[in-house]
Amino acid sequence: MDLSKNQGSIWLDGRMVDWQEANVHVLTHTLHYGVGVFEGVRAYNTPKGPSIFRLQDHTDRLFKSAGIVNMEIPYAKETINNAHIDVVNLNNLEESYIRPMCFYGSEGMGLRADNLKVHTMVAAWEWPSYMEPEAREKGIKVKVSSYKRQVRNPVSSAKVNGNYVNSIVALNEALEAGFDEALLLDEEENVAEGSGENFFIVKNGILKTPDLEASLDGITRRTIIQLAKDMGMEVEIIKIKLHDVLESDEAFFTGTAAEVVPINSVNNESLGNGSRGPITEILQSTYFDQVRGLRDENSNWHSYVR
C-alpha cells in the first residue's frame, strides 16, 4: 500500500491540504534525527456512526510525549481532537486508522534543535487489522528478539519517532526467521513488549502484564486492564521472566494497530493449548464489542464524528 498515492485530505499545520500536497522538505529535522512524537488511533463503525476510540487519551499521551522531549505543540488539545474528527469526516471514512504527528521543520540542522518550527499533522485512511484475520483465532508465532528494550529512560517511555528504530529491526529479525512478531526483553531479562504492542499472559486465571518501566503506556493495554477488572478478573502488573511466559496458560499482544492478538508459541514452544485461550477470547470479544459501540459501559471512550 503506497500511502503517497491516496486521495483525500490531510490536516497539516491548522488547515486541510490535498493528500498529494502534504509534503515536507528533505532537510526536515525530524527526518534526520527522529525527534518527533506521534500516536496511532482508530475509528470504528458503530450503531451511532463512526467513533474514534479513546481520542482524548491518545491526545493526552501525544502532549505528554511532546513534553518529555521538550517539544511545544502549537495547538490546543481541542484543536487536535477536532482535526481527527475532520479528517475522518472529510475523507468519508467509516472505519480508519488515524496518525497524528508533531515534528520539527527544516529551519536548521544539528543536535541543538533550536529555533525550529513544530509542525503538526493528522491523517486518516482505511487500514484493517495489523495482523491477518485468522491470527485473531489461531494466534501468532513469536520470536524472542536479540534486541533489548531500553528502560529507566523518560524518552524511552514516550511515543517518540526515533524509538521505533529498535522495534523495526527487532520485527524484521523475527520475520526473516519465519516468525510473525518479536518479543523484546529489557537489559535485566524481564519481558518488555512486542515491536509495537503491549504483552499479556494468563496463568491460573490471573491476567499479568509487565509494568511500565519496561513498556509503553498503551491505550489498548489500559482498555484491556479495565475491561478485565470490570469482569472481576484478577490483574497483576509485575516483572515477567521468559520462563513465566513459557509456563503460561495463554498469552496475547495488544495495540491500536494490532488490536488483540493471541500468541500460540514463543521460540517455537507452544503456549497453553497452542491456540487462542478462553480468557484471551473473552477479552478479545469484549474489546471488539467495546470499540464498535456494542456495550453501554465506558461510553466516554467514544468520540462520534457525525
PDB file of C-alpha atoms in Angstrom:
ATOM      1  CA  MET A   1       0.000   0.000   0.000  1.00  0.00           C
ATOM      2  CA  ASP A   2       1.661   3.190  -1.225  1.00  0.00           C
ATOM      3  CA  LEU A   3       0.150   5.826   1.046  1.00  0.00           C
ATOM      4  CA  SER A   4       1.513   8.642  -1.116  1.00  0.00           C
ATOM      5  CA  LYS A   5      -0.939   7.586  -3.839  1.00  0.00           C
ATOM      6  CA  ASN A   6      -4.034   8.001  -1.671  1.00  0.00           C
ATOM      7  CA  GLN A   7      -6.677  10.575  -2.476  1.00  0.00           C
ATOM      8  CA  GLY A   8      -8.283  12.846   0.081  1.00  0.00           C
ATOM      9  CA  SER A   9      -7.258  15.469   2.600  1.00  0.00           C
ATOM     10  CA  ILE A  10      -4.746  15.707   5.440  1.00  0.00           C
ATOM     11  CA  TRP A  11      -4.806  18.230   8.275  1.00  0.00           C
ATOM     12  CA  LEU A  12      -1.447  19.987   8.268  1.00  0.00           C
ATOM     13  CA  ASP A  13      -0.497  22.965  10.409  1.00  0.00           C
ATOM     14  CA  GLY A  14      -4.036  24.097  11.020  1.00  0.00           C
ATOM     15  CA  ARG A  15      -5.608  23.615   7.612  1.00  0.00           C
ATOM     16  CA  MET A  16      -6.772  20.880   5.302  1.00  0.00           C
ATOM     17  CA  VAL A  17      -4.490  20.225   2.331  1.00  0.00           C
ATOM     18  CA  ASP A  18      -4.798  17.852  -0.594  1.00  0.00           C
ATOM     19  CA  TRP A  19      -3.284  14.445   0.161  1.00  0.00           C
ATOM     20  CA  GLN A  20      -0.787  14.779  -2.693  1.00  0.00           C
ATOM     21  CA  GLU A  21       0.390  18.180  -1.445  1.00  0.00           C
ATOM     22  CA  ALA A  22       1.074  17.203   2.180  1.00  0.00           C
ATOM     23  CA  ASN A  23       4.839  17.259   1.729  1.00  0.00           C
ATOM     24  CA  VAL A  24       7.911  18.408   3.684  1.00  0.00           C
ATOM     25  CA  HIS A  25      11.488  19.239   2.688  1.00  0.00           C
ATOM     26  CA  VAL A  26      14.181  16.543   2.669  1.00  0.00           C
ATOM     27  CA  LEU A  27      16.112  18.578   5.261  1.00  0.00           C
ATOM     28  CA  THR A  28      13.277  18.345   7.760  1.00  0.00           C
ATOM     29  CA  HIS A  29      14.986  17.976  11.136  1.00  0.00           C
ATOM     30  CA  THR A  30      12.863  15.057  12.362  1.00  0.00           C
ATOM     31  CA  LEU A  31      13.672  13.072   9.216  1.00  0.00           C
ATOM     32  CA  HIS A  32      17.363  13.240  10.171  1.00  0.00           C
ATOM     33  CA  TYR A  33      17.275  12.911  13.947  1.00  0.00           C
ATOM     34  CA  GLY A  34      13.973  11.229  14.810  1.00  0.00           C
ATOM     35  CA  VAL A  35      12.751  13.809  17.330  1.00  0.00           C
ATOM     36  CA  GLY A  36       9.025  13.777  16.770  1.00  0.00           C
ATOM     37  CA  VAL A  37       6.022  12.395  18.597  1.00  0.00           C
ATOM     38  CA  PHE A  38       3.055  10.531  17.220  1.00  0.00           C
ATOM     39  CA  GLU A  39       0.006   8.443  18.004  1.00  0.00           C
ATOM     40  CA  GLY A  40      -1.867   5.595  16.381  1.00  0.00           C
ATOM     41  CA  VAL A  41      -5.639   5.996  16.721  1.00  0.00           C
ATOM     42  CA  ARG A  42      -8.584   4.069  15.287  1.00  0.00           C
ATOM     43  CA  ALA A  43     -12.112   4.988  14.317  1.00  0.00           C
ATOM     44  CA  TYR A  44     -14.686   2.192  14.249  1.00  0.00           C
ATOM     45  CA  ASN A  45     -18.121   1.950  12.742  1.00  0.00           C
ATOM     46  CA  THR A  46     -20.766   1.757  15.475  1.00  0.00           C
ATOM     47  CA  PRO A  47     -24.577   1.783  15.577  1.00  0.00           C
ATOM     48  CA  LYS A  48     -24.288   5.554  16.099  1.00  0.00           C
ATOM     49  CA  GLY A  49     -21.890   6.038  13.206  1.00  0.00           C
ATOM     50  CA  PRO A  50     -18.090   6.268  13.117  1.00  0.00           C
ATOM     51  CA  SER A  51     -16.469   6.706  16.514  1.00  0.00           C
ATOM     52  CA  ILE A  52     -12.855   7.494  17.343  1.00  0.00           C
ATOM     53  CA  PHE A  53     -11.861   5.250  20.211  1.00  0.00           C
ATOM     54  CA  ARG A  54     -10.339   6.914  23.278  1.00  0.00           C
ATOM     55  CA  LEU A  55      -9.425  10.027  21.327  1.00  0.00           C
ATOM     56  CA  GLN A  56      -8.817  12.190  24.385  1.00  0.00           C
ATOM     57  CA  ASP A  57      -6.481   9.603  25.914  1.00  0.00           C
ATOM     58  CA  HIS A  58      -4.451   9.464  22.716  1.00  0.00           C
ATOM     59  CA  THR A  59      -4.219  13.252  22.507  1.00  0.00           C
ATOM     60  CA  ASP A  60      -3.225  13.472  26.173  1.00  0.00           C
ATOM     61  CA  ARG A  61      -0.433  10.971  25.546  1.00  0.00           C
ATOM     62  CA  LEU A  62       0.700  12.893  22.446  1.00  0.00           C
ATOM     63  CA  PHE A  63       1.140  16.005  24.566  1.00  0.00           C
ATOM     64  CA  LYS A  64       2.843  14.036  27.338  1.00  0.00           C
ATOM     65  CA  SER A  65       5.336  12.581  24.858  1.00  0.00           C
ATOM     66  CA  ALA A  66       5.995  16.057  23.463  1.00  0.00           C
ATOM     67  CA  GLY A  67       6.651  17.344  26.968  1.00  0.00           C
ATOM     68  CA  ILE A  68       9.216  14.614  27.596  1.00  0.00           C
ATOM     69  CA  VAL A  69      11.273  15.701  24.568  1.00  0.00           C
ATOM     70  CA  ASN A  70      10.681  19.422  25.261  1.00  0.00           C
ATOM     71  CA  MET A  71       8.602  19.927  22.145  1.00  0.00           C
ATOM     72  CA  GLU A  72       5.879  22.544  22.385  1.00  0.00           C
ATOM     73  CA  ILE A  73       2.848  21.624  20.296  1.00  0.00           C
ATOM     74  CA  PRO A  74       1.485  24.875  18.823  1.00  0.00           C
ATOM     75  CA  TYR A  75      -2.170  23.843  19.090  1.00  0.00           C
ATOM     76  CA  ALA A  76      -4.601  23.156  21.903  1.00  0.00           C
ATOM     77  CA  LYS A  77      -5.741  19.611  22.596  1.00  0.00           C
ATOM     78  CA  GLU A  78      -9.247  20.515  21.464  1.00  0.00           C
ATOM     79  CA  THR A  79      -7.881  21.633  18.092  1.00  0.00           C
ATOM     80  CA  ILE A  80      -6.038  18.333  17.659  1.00  0.00           C
ATOM     81  CA  ASN A  81      -9.174  16.391  18.621  1.00  0.00           C
ATOM     82  CA  ASN A  82     -11.245  18.314  16.101  1.00  0.00           C
ATOM     83  CA  ALA A  83      -8.641  17.658  13.425  1.00  0.00           C
ATOM     84  CA  HIS A  84      -9.106  13.909  13.988  1.00  0.00           C
ATOM     85  CA  ILE A  85     -12.855  14.259  13.574  1.00  0.00           C
ATOM     86  CA  ASP A  86     -12.487  16.444  10.497  1.00  0.00           C
ATOM     87  CA  VAL A  87     -10.144  14.099   8.605  1.00  0.00           C
ATOM     88  CA  VAL A  88     -12.443  11.129   9.205  1.00  0.00           C
ATOM     89  CA  ASN A  89     -15.454  13.119   8.037  1.00  0.00           C
ATOM     90  CA  LEU A  90     -13.847  14.862   5.086  1.00  0.00           C
ATOM     91  CA  ASN A  91     -12.427  11.598   3.756  1.00  0.00           C
ATOM     92  CA  ASN A  92     -15.810   9.841   4.168  1.00  0.00           C
ATOM     93  CA  LEU A  93     -14.340   7.048   6.301  1.00  0.00           C
ATOM     94  CA  GLU A  94     -16.482   4.608   8.251  1.00  0.00           C
ATOM     95  CA  GLU A  95     -13.512   2.830   9.840  1.00  0.00           C
ATOM     96  CA  SER A  96      -9.980   4.158   9.736  1.00  0.00           C
ATOM     97  CA  TYR A  97      -6.532   4.329  11.207  1.00  0.00           C
ATOM     98  CA  ILE A  98      -5.555   7.860  12.230  1.00  0.00           C
ATOM     99  CA  ARG A  99      -1.999   9.156  12.540  1.00  0.00           C
ATOM    100  CA  PRO A 100      -1.316  12.448  14.332  1.00  0.00           C
ATOM    101  CA  MET A 101       2.315  13.522  14.460  1.00  0.00           C
ATOM    102  CA  CYS A 102       4.309  16.543  15.587  1.00  0.00           C
ATOM    103  CA  PHE A 103       7.727  17.092  14.054  1.00  0.00           C
ATOM    104  CA  TYR A 104      10.463  19.677  13.643  1.00  0.00           C
ATOM    105  CA  GLY A 105      10.866  21.542  10.361  1.00  0.00           C
ATOM    106  CA  SER A 106      13.817  22.370   8.129  1.00  0.00           C
ATOM    107  CA  GLU A 107      14.757  25.709   9.702  1.00  0.00           C
ATOM    108  CA  GLY A 108      18.087  24.319  10.909  1.00  0.00           C
ATOM    109  CA  MET A 109      20.287  21.261  11.303  1.00  0.00           C
ATOM    110  CA  GLY A 110      22.208  19.905  14.258  1.00  0.00           C
ATOM    111  CA  LEU A 111      21.552  18.389  17.669  1.00  0.00           C
ATOM    112  CA  ARG A 112      20.698  21.653  19.376  1.00  0.00           C
ATOM    113  CA  ALA A 113      17.290  21.640  17.689  1.00  0.00           C
ATOM    114  CA  ASP A 114      16.792  25.305  18.470  1.00  0.00           C
ATOM    115  CA  ASN A 115      14.678  27.824  16.575  1.00  0.00           C
ATOM    116  CA  LEU A 116      12.831  25.060  14.769  1.00  0.00           C
ATOM    117  CA  LYS A 117       9.162  25.207  13.870  1.00  0.00           C
ATOM    118  CA  VAL A 118       6.951  22.447  15.248  1.00  0.00           C
ATOM    119  CA  HIS A 119       4.664  21.122  12.526  1.00  0.00           C
ATOM    120  CA  THR A 120       1.533  19.120  13.270  1.00  0.00           C
ATOM    121  CA  MET A 121      -0.358  16.737  11.002  1.00  0.00           C
ATOM    122  CA  VAL A 122      -3.329  14.379  11.258  1.00  0.00           C
ATOM    123  CA  ALA A 123      -4.068  11.858   8.515  1.00  0.00           C
ATOM    124  CA  ALA A 124      -6.664   9.076   8.304  1.00  0.00           C
ATOM    125  CA  TRP A 125      -7.060   6.164   5.922  1.00  0.00           C
ATOM    126  CA  GLU A 126      -8.570   2.704   5.702  1.00  0.00           C
ATOM    127  CA  TRP A 127      -6.222   0.199   7.323  1.00  0.00           C
ATOM    128  CA  PRO A 128      -7.591  -3.149   8.519  1.00  0.00           C
ATOM    129  CA  SER A 129      -6.058  -5.032  11.438  1.00  0.00           C
ATOM    130  CA  TYR A 130      -2.268  -5.069  11.508  1.00  0.00           C
ATOM    131  CA  MET A 131      -2.402  -8.876  11.695  1.00  0.00           C
ATOM    132  CA  GLU A 132      -4.049 -11.356   9.324  1.00  0.00           C
ATOM    133  CA  PRO A 133      -7.718 -12.083  10.222  1.00  0.00           C
ATOM    134  CA  GLU A 134      -7.060 -15.753  11.066  1.00  0.00           C
ATOM    135  CA  ALA A 135      -4.458 -14.650  13.628  1.00  0.00           C
ATOM    136  CA  ARG A 136      -7.271 -13.480  15.901  1.00  0.00           C
ATOM    137  CA  GLU A 137      -8.284 -17.105  16.439  1.00  0.00           C
ATOM    138  CA  LYS A 138      -5.214 -19.219  15.704  1.00  0.00           C
ATOM    139  CA  GLY A 139      -2.680 -16.834  17.207  1.00  0.00           C
ATOM    140  CA  ILE A 140       0.801 -15.911  16.006  1.00  0.00           C
ATOM    141  CA  LYS A 141       4.335 -17.274  16.299  1.00  0.00           C
ATOM    142  CA  VAL A 142       6.659 -15.049  18.305  1.00  0.00           C
ATOM    143  CA  LYS A 143      10.445 -14.918  18.497  1.00  0.00           C
ATOM    144  CA  VAL A 144      12.345 -13.574  21.482  1.00  0.00           C
ATOM    145  CA  SER A 145      14.392 -10.768  20.000  1.00  0.00           C
ATOM    146  CA  SER A 146      18.142 -10.344  20.314  1.00  0.00           C
ATOM    147  CA  TYR A 147      17.453  -6.595  20.601  1.00  0.00           C
ATOM    148  CA  LYS A 148      16.781  -5.214  24.075  1.00  0.00           C
ATOM    149  CA  ARG A 149      14.134  -2.724  25.117  1.00  0.00           C
ATOM    150  CA  GLN A 150      15.610   0.345  26.792  1.00  0.00           C
ATOM    151  CA  VAL A 151      14.170   1.138  30.224  1.00  0.00           C
ATOM    152  CA  ARG A 152      14.594   3.714  33.005  1.00  0.00           C
ATOM    153  CA  ASN A 153      14.800   6.493  30.462  1.00  0.00           C
ATOM    154  CA  PRO A 154      11.954   9.007  30.204  1.00  0.00           C
ATOM    155  CA  VAL A 155      12.382   9.269  26.423  1.00  0.00           C
ATOM    156  CA  SER A 156      12.001   5.502  26.007  1.00  0.00           C
ATOM    157  CA  SER A 157       8.658   5.689  27.803  1.00  0.00           C
ATOM    158  CA  ALA A 158       7.310   8.223  25.292  1.00  0.00           C
ATOM    159  CA  LYS A 159       5.885   7.593  21.833  1.00  0.00           C
ATOM    160  CA  VAL A 160       8.831   9.197  20.051  1.00  0.00           C
ATOM    161  CA  ASN A 161       9.572   8.542  16.375  1.00  0.00           C
ATOM    162  CA  GLY A 162      13.199   7.567  16.892  1.00  0.00           C
ATOM    163  CA  ASN A 163      12.362   4.928  19.497  1.00  0.00           C
ATOM    164  CA  TYR A 164      10.834   2.755  16.806  1.00  0.00           C
ATOM    165  CA  VAL A 165      14.121   2.043  15.033  1.00  0.00           C
ATOM    166  CA  ASN A 166      14.664  -0.651  17.671  1.00  0.00           C
ATOM    167  CA  SER A 167      11.187  -2.027  17.032  1.00  0.00           C
ATOM    168  CA  ILE A 168      11.701  -2.177  13.271  1.00  0.00           C
ATOM    169  CA  VAL A 169      14.971  -4.101  13.416  1.00  0.00           C
ATOM    170  CA  ALA A 170      13.525  -6.467  16.043  1.00  0.00           C
ATOM    171  CA  LEU A 171      10.465  -7.185  13.930  1.00  0.00           C
ATOM    172  CA  ASN A 172      12.499  -7.696  10.758  1.00  0.00           C
ATOM    173  CA  GLU A 173      14.746 -10.130  12.600  1.00  0.00           C
ATOM    174  CA  ALA A 174      11.681 -12.146  13.630  1.00  0.00           C
ATOM    175  CA  LEU A 175      10.114 -12.064  10.162  1.00  0.00           C
ATOM    176  CA  GLU A 176      13.338 -13.187   8.497  1.00  0.00           C
ATOM    177  CA  ALA A 177      13.461 -16.158  10.890  1.00  0.00           C
ATOM    178  CA  GLY A 178       9.935 -17.217   9.920  1.00  0.00           C
ATOM    179  CA  PHE A 179       8.037 -15.765  12.875  1.00  0.00           C
ATOM    180  CA  ASP A 180       5.139 -13.307  12.921  1.00  0.00           C
ATOM    181  CA  GLU A 181       6.295 -10.920  15.633  1.00  0.00           C
ATOM    182  CA  ALA A 182       9.096 -10.174  18.093  1.00  0.00           C
ATOM    183  CA  LEU A 183       9.086 -10.171  21.878  1.00  0.00           C
ATOM    184  CA  LEU A 184      11.626  -7.831  23.420  1.00  0.00           C
ATOM    185  CA  LEU A 185      13.247  -8.244  26.815  1.00  0.00           C
ATOM    186  CA  ASP A 186      14.927  -5.494  28.800  1.00  0.00           C
ATOM    187  CA  GLU A 187      18.557  -5.460  29.898  1.00  0.00           C
ATOM    188  CA  GLU A 188      17.642  -7.398  33.056  1.00  0.00           C
ATOM    189  CA  GLU A 189      15.931 -10.119  31.002  1.00  0.00           C
ATOM    190  CA  ASN A 190      12.447  -9.030  32.026  1.00  0.00           C
ATOM    191  CA  VAL A 191       9.792  -9.308  29.344  1.00  0.00           C
ATOM    192  CA  ALA A 192       9.031  -5.857  27.934  1.00  0.00           C
ATOM    193  CA  GLU A 193       6.740  -5.754  24.890  1.00  0.00           C
ATOM    194  CA  GLY A 194       6.363  -6.613  21.229  1.00  0.00           C
ATOM    195  CA  SER A 195       7.734  -4.484  18.425  1.00  0.00           C
ATOM    196  CA  GLY A 196       4.649  -2.286  18.603  1.00  0.00           C
ATOM    197  CA  GLU A 197       2.371  -3.982  21.129  1.00  0.00           C
ATOM    198  CA  ASN A 198       1.941  -4.485  24.844  1.00  0.00           C
ATOM    199  CA  PHE A 199       2.136  -8.019  26.195  1.00  0.00           C
ATOM    200  CA  PHE A 200      -0.078 -10.089  28.497  1.00  0.00           C
ATOM    201  CA  ILE A 201      -0.040 -13.613  29.870  1.00  0.00           C
ATOM    202  CA  VAL A 202      -2.671 -15.605  31.737  1.00  0.00           C
ATOM    203  CA  LYS A 203      -1.731 -18.084  34.468  1.00  0.00           C
ATOM    204  CA  ASN A 204      -4.267 -19.874  36.665  1.00  0.00           C
ATOM    205  CA  GLY A 205      -6.946 -17.384  35.650  1.00  0.00           C
ATOM    206  CA  ILE A 206      -4.835 -14.321  36.588  1.00  0.00           C
ATOM    207  CA  LEU A 207      -4.082 -11.728  33.924  1.00  0.00           C
ATOM    208  CA  LYS A 208      -0.499 -10.460  34.097  1.00  0.00           C
ATOM    209  CA  THR A 209       1.323  -7.714  32.197  1.00  0.00           C
ATOM    210  CA  PRO A 210       4.748  -6.036  32.531  1.00  0.00           C
ATOM    211  CA  ASP A 211       4.972  -2.783  34.438  1.00  0.00           C
ATOM    212  CA  LEU A 212       5.516   0.497  32.650  1.00  0.00           C
ATOM    213  CA  GLU A 213       9.217   0.526  33.432  1.00  0.00           C
ATOM    214  CA  ALA A 214       9.615  -1.912  30.560  1.00  0.00           C
ATOM    215  CA  SER A 215       6.796  -0.989  28.207  1.00  0.00           C
ATOM    216  CA  LEU A 216       4.812   1.824  26.647  1.00  0.00           C
ATOM    217  CA  ASP A 217       1.692   3.016  28.456  1.00  0.00           C
ATOM    218  CA  GLY A 218      -0.549   1.612  25.750  1.00  0.00           C
ATOM    219  CA  ILE A 219      -4.116   2.845  25.376  1.00  0.00           C
ATOM    220  CA  THR A 220      -5.275  -0.651  24.375  1.00  0.00           C
ATOM    221  CA  ARG A 221      -3.343  -2.025  27.355  1.00  0.00           C
ATOM    222  CA  ARG A 222      -5.264   0.318  29.648  1.00  0.00           C
ATOM    223  CA  THR A 223      -8.511  -0.741  27.993  1.00  0.00           C
ATOM    224  CA  ILE A 224      -7.879  -4.461  28.461  1.00  0.00           C
ATOM    225  CA  ILE A 225      -6.874  -3.978  32.094  1.00  0.00           C
ATOM    226  CA  GLN A 226     -10.057  -2.002  32.788  1.00  0.00           C
ATOM    227  CA  LEU A 227     -12.295  -4.476  30.956  1.00  0.00           C
ATOM    228  CA  ALA A 228     -10.722  -7.379  32.849  1.00  0.00           C
ATOM    229  CA  LYS A 229     -11.221  -5.669  36.203  1.00  0.00           C
ATOM    230  CA  ASP A 230     -14.815  -4.817  35.302  1.00  0.00           C
ATOM    231  CA  MET A 231     -15.410  -8.528  34.674  1.00  0.00           C
ATOM    232  CA  GLY A 232     -13.943  -9.429  38.046  1.00  0.00           C
ATOM    233  CA  MET A 233     -10.639 -10.795  36.780  1.00  0.00           C
ATOM    234  CA  GLU A 234      -7.546 -10.508  38.918  1.00  0.00           C
ATOM    235  CA  VAL A 235      -4.886  -8.371  37.229  1.00  0.00           C
ATOM    236  CA  GLU A 236      -1.225  -8.235  38.199  1.00  0.00           C
ATOM    237  CA  ILE A 237       1.232  -5.626  36.871  1.00  0.00           C
ATOM    238  CA  ILE A 238       4.571  -7.250  37.580  1.00  0.00           C
ATOM    239  CA  LYS A 239       8.007  -8.216  36.320  1.00  0.00           C
ATOM    240  CA  ILE A 240       7.675 -11.179  33.966  1.00  0.00           C
ATOM    241  CA  LYS A 241      10.519 -13.515  33.041  1.00  0.00           C
ATOM    242  CA  LEU A 242      10.709 -15.616  29.914  1.00  0.00           C
ATOM    243  CA  HIS A 243      10.140 -18.821  31.900  1.00  0.00           C
ATOM    244  CA  ASP A 244       6.861 -17.294  33.147  1.00  0.00           C
ATOM    245  CA  VAL A 245       5.798 -16.846  29.536  1.00  0.00           C
ATOM    246  CA  LEU A 246       6.720 -20.397  28.545  1.00  0.00           C
ATOM    247  CA  GLU A 247       4.807 -21.754  31.550  1.00  0.00           C
ATOM    248  CA  SER A 248       1.736 -19.563  30.980  1.00  0.00           C
ATOM    249  CA  ASP A 249      -1.710 -20.825  30.017  1.00  0.00           C
ATOM    250  CA  GLU A 250      -2.295 -18.049  27.469  1.00  0.00           C
ATOM    251  CA  ALA A 251      -0.546 -15.027  26.024  1.00  0.00           C
ATOM    252  CA  PHE A 252      -1.528 -12.172  23.742  1.00  0.00           C
ATOM    253  CA  PHE A 253      -0.467  -8.811  22.358  1.00  0.00           C
ATOM    254  CA  THR A 254      -2.493  -5.594  22.413  1.00  0.00           C
ATOM    255  CA  GLY A 255      -2.170  -2.353  20.475  1.00  0.00           C
ATOM    256  CA  THR A 256      -4.216   0.115  18.473  1.00  0.00           C
ATOM    257  CA  ALA A 257      -2.885  -1.281  15.189  1.00  0.00           C
ATOM    258  CA  ALA A 258      -2.734  -4.950  16.271  1.00  0.00           C
ATOM    259  CA  GLU A 259      -5.860  -4.754  18.486  1.00  0.00           C
ATOM    260  CA  VAL A 260      -5.926  -8.052  20.477  1.00  0.00           C
ATOM    261  CA  VAL A 261      -3.860 -10.901  19.023  1.00  0.00           C
ATOM    262  CA  PRO A 262      -3.305 -14.299  20.680  1.00  0.00           C
ATOM    263  CA  ILE A 263       0.185 -15.803  20.809  1.00  0.00           C
ATOM    264  CA  ASN A 264       0.325 -19.539  20.147  1.00  0.00           C
ATOM    265  CA  SER A 265       4.068 -20.090  20.577  1.00  0.00           C
ATOM    266  CA  VAL A 266       7.294 -18.406  21.641  1.00  0.00           C
ATOM    267  CA  ASN A 267      10.565 -19.568  20.080  1.00  0.00           C
ATOM    268  CA  ASN A 268       8.585 -22.482  18.628  1.00  0.00           C
ATOM    269  CA  GLU A 269       7.498 -23.629  22.105  1.00  0.00           C
ATOM    270  CA  SER A 270       3.719 -23.949  22.226  1.00  0.00           C
ATOM    271  CA  LEU A 271       1.850 -21.946  24.866  1.00  0.00           C
ATOM    272  CA  GLY A 272      -1.224 -23.415  26.576  1.00  0.00           C
ATOM    273  CA  ASN A 273      -3.324 -25.282  24.042  1.00  0.00           C
ATOM    274  CA  GLY A 274      -1.374 -23.825  21.127  1.00  0.00           C
ATOM    275  CA  SER A 275      -4.199 -21.509  20.073  1.00  0.00           C
ATOM    276  CA  ARG A 276      -6.353 -18.719  21.466  1.00  0.00           C
ATOM    277  CA  GLY A 277      -7.136 -19.353  25.129  1.00  0.00           C
ATOM    278  CA  PRO A 278     -10.556 -18.859  26.756  1.00  0.00           C
ATOM    279  CA  ILE A 279      -9.676 -15.711  28.699  1.00  0.00           C
ATOM    280  CA  THR A 280      -7.996 -14.189  25.669  1.00  0.00           C
ATOM    281  CA  GLU A 281     -11.127 -14.949  23.655  1.00  0.00           C
ATOM    282  CA  ILE A 282     -13.374 -13.291  26.235  1.00  0.00           C
ATOM    283  CA  LEU A 283     -11.207 -10.161  26.437  1.00  0.00           C
ATOM    284  CA  GLN A 284     -10.807 -10.011  22.673  1.00  0.00           C
ATOM    285  CA  SER A 285     -14.560 -10.310  22.075  1.00  0.00           C
ATOM    286  CA  THR A 286     -15.345  -7.736  24.762  1.00  0.00           C
ATOM    287  CA  TYR A 287     -12.771  -5.351  23.329  1.00  0.00           C
ATOM    288  CA  PHE A 288     -14.261  -5.518  19.833  1.00  0.00           C
ATOM    289  CA  ASP A 289     -17.755  -5.045  21.240  1.00  0.00           C
ATOM    290  CA  GLN A 290     -16.464  -2.020  23.149  1.00  0.00           C
ATOM    291  CA  VAL A 291     -14.738  -0.284  20.257  1.00  0.00           C
ATOM    292  CA  ARG A 292     -17.692  -0.910  17.946  1.00  0.00           C
ATOM    293  CA  GLY A 293     -20.154   0.633  20.376  1.00  0.00           C
ATOM    294  CA  LEU A 294     -21.971  -2.580  21.271  1.00  0.00           C
ATOM    295  CA  ARG A 295     -21.572  -2.082  25.027  1.00  0.00           C
ATOM    296  CA  ASP A 296     -23.275   0.526  27.190  1.00  0.00           C
ATOM    297  CA  GLU A 297     -20.305   0.672  29.544  1.00  0.00           C
ATOM    298  CA  ASN A 298     -17.454   3.188  29.114  1.00  0.00           C
ATOM    299  CA  SER A 299     -19.402   5.392  26.719  1.00  0.00           C
ATOM    300  CA  ASN A 300     -16.914   8.211  27.440  1.00  0.00           C
ATOM    301  CA  TRP A 301     -14.323   6.287  25.414  1.00  0.00           C
ATOM    302  CA  HIS A 302     -16.199   7.124  22.218  1.00  0.00           C
ATOM    303  CA  SER A 303     -15.922  10.321  20.181  1.00  0.00           C
ATOM    304  CA  TYR A 304     -18.582  10.217  17.478  1.00  0.00           C
ATOM    305  CA  VAL A 305     -17.620  12.078  14.348  1.00  0.00           C
ATOM    306  CA  ARG A 306     -21.038  12.803  12.876  1.00  0.00           C
TER     307      ARG A 306
END
